[in-house]
């Protein structure tokens, strides 16, 4: 039994750096913001690992010993590095930190859809699929008069979009009426 536990621990310690690299690569361009839910794992330290951490309105979360950690506008890999650097030395000798995104913030769709509102983002989501989540287009909807406001755009400018446009977390989509 002890040998089995030792082998499992050894395998996990070898795989953890690989898995964190894969996660960081997958989410390499995604910037965290308020409403995102992340998971933090510190190998061998259950008291410093958290299955679910939601970023507050300011994009911050609280972490033991370190206090508030600003995650808004940063990628998961940057949070991994920040936690590793801040834990190293004072608290741990060689911390192995993994951060992954569990739930993305919602996107919003309004206008000529059957059920306007906020919906859970899924990677690879197109506007066509977003419309399907919102119950489909109404009879008066125009497929040519669609705008999207990107959450990342500080000026919040509406951009023209098509049903093949990729949707990002926090985006606001408006589907206007068509003129007959």
PDB file of C-alpha atoms in Angstrom:
ATOM      1  CA  UNK A   1       0.000   0.000   0.000  1.00  0.00           C
ATOM      2  CA  UNK A   2       2.828   2.410   0.874  1.00  0.00           C
ATOM      3  CA  UNK A   3       4.644   1.505  -2.338  1.00  0.00           C
ATOM      4  CA  UNK A   4       1.500   2.190  -4.370  1.00  0.00           C
ATOM      5  CA  UNK A   5       1.094   5.601  -2.698  1.00  0.00           C
ATOM      6  CA  UNK A   6       4.785   6.391  -3.341  1.00  0.00           C
ATOM      7  CA  UNK A   7       4.504   5.471  -7.046  1.00  0.00           C
ATOM      8  CA  UNK A   8       1.328   7.542  -7.442  1.00  0.00           C
ATOM      9  CA  UNK A   9       3.008  10.538  -5.780  1.00  0.00           C
ATOM     10  CA  UNK A  10       6.072  10.152  -8.009  1.00  0.00           C
ATOM     11  CA  UNK A  11       3.929   9.987 -11.166  1.00  0.00           C
ATOM     12  CA  UNK A  12       1.962  13.083 -10.147  1.00  0.00           C
ATOM     13  CA  UNK A  13       5.120  15.035  -9.391  1.00  0.00           C
ATOM     14  CA  UNK A  14       6.419  14.225 -12.868  1.00  0.00           C
ATOM     15  CA  UNK A  15       3.133  15.084 -14.605  1.00  0.00           C
ATOM     16  CA  UNK A  16       2.273  18.283 -12.712  1.00  0.00           C
ATOM     17  CA  UNK A  17       4.822  20.494 -14.515  1.00  0.00           C
ATOM     18  CA  UNK A  18       3.634  19.110 -17.858  1.00  0.00           C
ATOM     19  CA  UNK A  19      -0.042  19.675 -17.101  1.00  0.00           C
ATOM     20  CA  UNK A  20       0.508  23.247 -15.942  1.00  0.00           C
ATOM     21  CA  UNK A  21       2.379  23.967 -19.186  1.00  0.00           C
ATOM     22  CA  UNK A  22      -0.491  22.581 -21.233  1.00  0.00           C
ATOM     23  CA  UNK A  23      -3.028  24.626 -19.265  1.00  0.00           C
ATOM     24  CA  UNK A  24      -0.941  27.758 -19.582  1.00  0.00           C
ATOM     25  CA  UNK A  25      -0.583  27.205 -23.330  1.00  0.00           C
ATOM     26  CA  UNK A  26      -4.327  26.591 -23.775  1.00  0.00           C
ATOM     27  CA  UNK A  27      -5.245  29.769 -21.912  1.00  0.00           C
ATOM     28  CA  UNK A  28      -2.181  31.712 -23.045  1.00  0.00           C
ATOM     29  CA  UNK A  29      -4.074  34.628 -24.565  1.00  0.00           C
ATOM     30  CA  UNK A  30      -7.097  34.696 -22.262  1.00  0.00           C
ATOM     31  CA  UNK A  31      -7.041  37.556 -19.760  1.00  0.00           C
ATOM     32  CA  UNK A  32      -8.840  36.928 -16.485  1.00  0.00           C
ATOM     33  CA  UNK A  33     -11.467  39.363 -15.214  1.00  0.00           C
ATOM     34  CA  UNK A  34     -14.246  39.748 -12.680  1.00  0.00           C
ATOM     35  CA  UNK A  35     -16.560  36.730 -12.640  1.00  0.00           C
ATOM     36  CA  UNK A  36     -14.022  34.165 -13.828  1.00  0.00           C
ATOM     37  CA  UNK A  37     -13.572  31.098 -11.606  1.00  0.00           C
ATOM     38  CA  UNK A  38     -10.101  29.556 -11.308  1.00  0.00           C
ATOM     39  CA  UNK A  39      -8.591  26.538  -9.591  1.00  0.00           C
ATOM     40  CA  UNK A  40      -5.270  26.805  -7.772  1.00  0.00           C
ATOM     41  CA  UNK A  41      -3.201  23.731  -7.005  1.00  0.00           C
ATOM     42  CA  UNK A  42       0.048  23.769  -5.047  1.00  0.00           C
ATOM     43  CA  UNK A  43       1.613  20.317  -5.231  1.00  0.00           C
ATOM     44  CA  UNK A  44       1.897  18.702  -1.808  1.00  0.00           C
ATOM     45  CA  UNK A  45       0.181  21.627  -0.066  1.00  0.00           C
ATOM     46  CA  UNK A  46      -3.565  20.976   0.333  1.00  0.00           C
ATOM     47  CA  UNK A  47      -3.943  24.036   2.603  1.00  0.00           C
ATOM     48  CA  UNK A  48      -2.736  26.261  -0.247  1.00  0.00           C
ATOM     49  CA  UNK A  49      -4.794  24.529  -2.976  1.00  0.00           C
ATOM     50  CA  UNK A  50      -8.321  25.642  -3.829  1.00  0.00           C
ATOM     51  CA  UNK A  51     -10.806  23.859  -6.067  1.00  0.00           C
ATOM     52  CA  UNK A  52     -12.743  27.050  -6.844  1.00  0.00           C
ATOM     53  CA  UNK A  53     -11.798  30.714  -6.521  1.00  0.00           C
ATOM     54  CA  UNK A  54     -14.046  33.409  -8.012  1.00  0.00           C
ATOM     55  CA  UNK A  55     -12.472  36.744  -8.920  1.00  0.00           C
ATOM     56  CA  UNK A  56     -14.281  39.656  -7.272  1.00  0.00           C
ATOM     57  CA  UNK A  57     -15.533  42.801  -9.030  1.00  0.00           C
ATOM     58  CA  UNK A  58     -12.015  44.256  -9.021  1.00  0.00           C
ATOM     59  CA  UNK A  59     -10.484  41.050 -10.481  1.00  0.00           C
ATOM     60  CA  UNK A  60      -8.844  40.181  -7.151  1.00  0.00           C
ATOM     61  CA  UNK A  61      -8.885  37.070  -4.962  1.00  0.00           C
ATOM     62  CA  UNK A  62      -7.628  36.531  -1.436  1.00  0.00           C
ATOM     63  CA  UNK A  63      -4.899  33.945  -0.819  1.00  0.00           C
ATOM     64  CA  UNK A  64      -3.559  32.603   2.501  1.00  0.00           C
ATOM     65  CA  UNK A  65      -0.346  34.270   3.749  1.00  0.00           C
ATOM     66  CA  UNK A  66      -0.231  36.525   0.685  1.00  0.00           C
ATOM     67  CA  UNK A  67      -3.431  38.542   1.053  1.00  0.00           C
ATOM     68  CA  UNK A  68      -5.059  39.983  -2.048  1.00  0.00           C
ATOM     69  CA  UNK A  69      -3.764  38.842  -5.429  1.00  0.00           C
ATOM     70  CA  UNK A  70      -4.633  40.931  -8.487  1.00  0.00           C
ATOM     71  CA  UNK A  71      -5.610  38.564 -11.308  1.00  0.00           C
ATOM     72  CA  UNK A  72      -7.672  40.892 -13.508  1.00  0.00           C
ATOM     73  CA  UNK A  73      -6.011  41.505 -16.867  1.00  0.00           C
ATOM     74  CA  UNK A  74      -3.521  38.677 -16.348  1.00  0.00           C
ATOM     75  CA  UNK A  75      -3.265  35.233 -17.912  1.00  0.00           C
ATOM     76  CA  UNK A  76      -3.416  32.025 -15.864  1.00  0.00           C
ATOM     77  CA  UNK A  77       0.308  31.463 -16.487  1.00  0.00           C
ATOM     78  CA  UNK A  78       1.084  34.911 -15.035  1.00  0.00           C
ATOM     79  CA  UNK A  79      -0.886  34.072 -11.877  1.00  0.00           C
ATOM     80  CA  UNK A  80       1.075  30.801 -11.602  1.00  0.00           C
ATOM     81  CA  UNK A  81       4.356  32.743 -11.751  1.00  0.00           C
ATOM     82  CA  UNK A  82       3.150  35.373  -9.264  1.00  0.00           C
ATOM     83  CA  UNK A  83       2.046  32.787  -6.701  1.00  0.00           C
ATOM     84  CA  UNK A  84       5.231  30.749  -7.192  1.00  0.00           C
ATOM     85  CA  UNK A  85       7.451  33.818  -6.674  1.00  0.00           C
ATOM     86  CA  UNK A  86       5.534  35.063  -3.627  1.00  0.00           C
ATOM     87  CA  UNK A  87       5.398  31.620  -1.948  1.00  0.00           C
ATOM     88  CA  UNK A  88       9.028  30.744  -2.653  1.00  0.00           C
ATOM     89  CA  UNK A  89      11.476  31.298   0.156  1.00  0.00           C
ATOM     90  CA  UNK A  90       9.263  32.681   2.915  1.00  0.00           C
ATOM     91  CA  UNK A  91       6.709  29.861   2.868  1.00  0.00           C
ATOM     92  CA  UNK A  92       7.906  27.057   0.587  1.00  0.00           C
ATOM     93  CA  UNK A  93      11.277  25.952  -0.783  1.00  0.00           C
ATOM     94  CA  UNK A  94      10.198  24.944  -4.301  1.00  0.00           C
ATOM     95  CA  UNK A  95       6.473  25.591  -4.839  1.00  0.00           C
ATOM     96  CA  UNK A  96       4.811  23.970  -7.856  1.00  0.00           C
ATOM     97  CA  UNK A  97       1.738  26.008  -8.638  1.00  0.00           C
ATOM     98  CA  UNK A  98      -0.889  25.256 -11.269  1.00  0.00           C
ATOM     99  CA  UNK A  99      -3.728  27.642 -12.147  1.00  0.00           C
ATOM    100  CA  UNK A 100      -6.557  26.643 -14.458  1.00  0.00           C
ATOM    101  CA  UNK A 101      -9.744  28.364 -15.557  1.00  0.00           C
ATOM    102  CA  UNK A 102     -12.847  26.469 -14.431  1.00  0.00           C
ATOM    103  CA  UNK A 103     -15.594  28.869 -15.529  1.00  0.00           C
ATOM    104  CA  UNK A 104     -15.389  31.847 -17.812  1.00  0.00           C
ATOM    105  CA  UNK A 105     -17.474  34.955 -17.229  1.00  0.00           C
ATOM    106  CA  UNK A 106     -20.756  35.192 -19.117  1.00  0.00           C
ATOM    107  CA  UNK A 107     -21.389  36.825 -22.459  1.00  0.00           C
ATOM    108  CA  UNK A 108     -24.604  38.769 -23.050  1.00  0.00           C
ATOM    109  CA  UNK A 109     -26.983  38.732 -25.986  1.00  0.00           C
ATOM    110  CA  UNK A 110     -29.900  41.105 -26.551  1.00  0.00           C
ATOM    111  CA  UNK A 111     -32.222  42.292 -29.270  1.00  0.00           C
ATOM    112  CA  UNK A 112     -34.024  39.994 -31.646  1.00  0.00           C
ATOM    113  CA  UNK A 113     -33.399  36.638 -29.956  1.00  0.00           C
ATOM    114  CA  UNK A 114     -36.068  34.584 -28.229  1.00  0.00           C
ATOM    115  CA  UNK A 115     -34.401  34.550 -24.788  1.00  0.00           C
ATOM    116  CA  UNK A 116     -32.037  37.493 -24.316  1.00  0.00           C
ATOM    117  CA  UNK A 117     -29.705  37.454 -21.308  1.00  0.00           C
ATOM    118  CA  UNK A 118     -26.350  36.284 -19.987  1.00  0.00           C
ATOM    119  CA  UNK A 119     -25.011  32.846 -20.907  1.00  0.00           C
ATOM    120  CA  UNK A 120     -22.031  30.757 -19.883  1.00  0.00           C
ATOM    121  CA  UNK A 121     -19.097  31.140 -22.253  1.00  0.00           C
ATOM    122  CA  UNK A 122     -17.564  28.045 -23.837  1.00  0.00           C
ATOM    123  CA  UNK A 123     -14.227  28.077 -25.682  1.00  0.00           C
ATOM    124  CA  UNK A 124     -14.689  28.131 -29.457  1.00  0.00           C
ATOM    125  CA  UNK A 125     -18.131  29.759 -29.193  1.00  0.00           C
ATOM    126  CA  UNK A 126     -19.350  31.449 -32.373  1.00  0.00           C
ATOM    127  CA  UNK A 127     -22.165  33.959 -32.633  1.00  0.00           C
ATOM    128  CA  UNK A 128     -24.274  31.312 -34.390  1.00  0.00           C
ATOM    129  CA  UNK A 129     -23.994  29.019 -31.348  1.00  0.00           C
ATOM    130  CA  UNK A 130     -24.604  31.958 -28.992  1.00  0.00           C
ATOM    131  CA  UNK A 131     -27.874  32.670 -30.833  1.00  0.00           C
ATOM    132  CA  UNK A 132     -28.835  28.996 -30.451  1.00  0.00           C
ATOM    133  CA  UNK A 133     -28.200  29.217 -26.692  1.00  0.00           C
ATOM    134  CA  UNK A 134     -30.533  32.230 -26.623  1.00  0.00           C
ATOM    135  CA  UNK A 135     -33.343  30.218 -28.233  1.00  0.00           C
ATOM    136  CA  UNK A 136     -32.743  31.324 -31.815  1.00  0.00           C
ATOM    137  CA  UNK A 137     -33.588  34.445 -33.773  1.00  0.00           C
ATOM    138  CA  UNK A 138     -37.045  36.030 -33.753  1.00  0.00           C
ATOM    139  CA  UNK A 139     -38.992  36.452 -36.999  1.00  0.00           C
ATOM    140  CA  UNK A 140     -37.952  40.114 -37.194  1.00  0.00           C
ATOM    141  CA  UNK A 141     -34.201  39.542 -36.660  1.00  0.00           C
ATOM    142  CA  UNK A 142     -31.665  40.650 -39.238  1.00  0.00           C
ATOM    143  CA  UNK A 143     -28.648  38.423 -39.785  1.00  0.00           C
ATOM    144  CA  UNK A 144     -26.915  41.445 -41.372  1.00  0.00           C
ATOM    145  CA  UNK A 145     -27.434  43.922 -38.513  1.00  0.00           C
ATOM    146  CA  UNK A 146     -25.469  42.370 -35.667  1.00  0.00           C
ATOM    147  CA  UNK A 147     -23.048  44.277 -33.436  1.00  0.00           C
ATOM    148  CA  UNK A 148     -20.702  43.100 -30.728  1.00  0.00           C
ATOM    149  CA  UNK A 149     -19.038  45.116 -27.968  1.00  0.00           C
ATOM    150  CA  UNK A 150     -15.850  43.437 -26.803  1.00  0.00           C
ATOM    151  CA  UNK A 151     -15.329  43.354 -23.058  1.00  0.00           C
ATOM    152  CA  UNK A 152     -11.614  44.008 -23.699  1.00  0.00           C
ATOM    153  CA  UNK A 153     -12.311  47.218 -25.636  1.00  0.00           C
ATOM    154  CA  UNK A 154     -11.879  50.131 -23.192  1.00  0.00           C
ATOM    155  CA  UNK A 155     -13.842  52.434 -25.529  1.00  0.00           C
ATOM    156  CA  UNK A 156     -16.758  49.961 -25.713  1.00  0.00           C
ATOM    157  CA  UNK A 157     -17.289  50.541 -29.455  1.00  0.00           C
ATOM    158  CA  UNK A 158     -19.877  48.361 -31.215  1.00  0.00           C
ATOM    159  CA  UNK A 159     -18.295  46.402 -34.076  1.00  0.00           C
ATOM    160  CA  UNK A 160     -20.187  44.778 -36.948  1.00  0.00           C
ATOM    161  CA  UNK A 161     -20.351  40.991 -36.637  1.00  0.00           C
ATOM    162  CA  UNK A 162     -21.559  37.952 -38.566  1.00  0.00           C
ATOM    163  CA  UNK A 163     -22.915  34.649 -37.321  1.00  0.00           C
ATOM    164  CA  UNK A 164     -19.406  33.202 -37.762  1.00  0.00           C
ATOM    165  CA  UNK A 165     -17.749  35.772 -35.451  1.00  0.00           C
ATOM    166  CA  UNK A 166     -16.051  34.294 -32.390  1.00  0.00           C
ATOM    167  CA  UNK A 167     -17.561  35.322 -29.056  1.00  0.00           C
ATOM    168  CA  UNK A 168     -15.384  36.030 -26.021  1.00  0.00           C
ATOM    169  CA  UNK A 169     -16.326  36.095 -22.324  1.00  0.00           C
ATOM    170  CA  UNK A 170     -17.924  39.371 -21.281  1.00  0.00           C
ATOM    171  CA  UNK A 171     -18.899  40.328 -24.846  1.00  0.00           C
ATOM    172  CA  UNK A 172     -22.235  42.058 -25.419  1.00  0.00           C
ATOM    173  CA  UNK A 173     -24.038  41.069 -28.622  1.00  0.00           C
ATOM    174  CA  UNK A 174     -26.974  43.005 -30.077  1.00  0.00           C
ATOM    175  CA  UNK A 175     -29.128  41.670 -32.914  1.00  0.00           C
ATOM    176  CA  UNK A 176     -31.232  44.369 -34.534  1.00  0.00           C
ATOM    177  CA  UNK A 177     -34.489  44.129 -36.429  1.00  0.00           C
ATOM    178  CA  UNK A 178     -34.420  43.751 -40.175  1.00  0.00           C
ATOM    179  CA  UNK A 179     -36.303  46.218 -42.351  1.00  0.00           C
ATOM    180  CA  UNK A 180     -38.699  44.580 -44.779  1.00  0.00           C
TER     181      UNK A 180
END
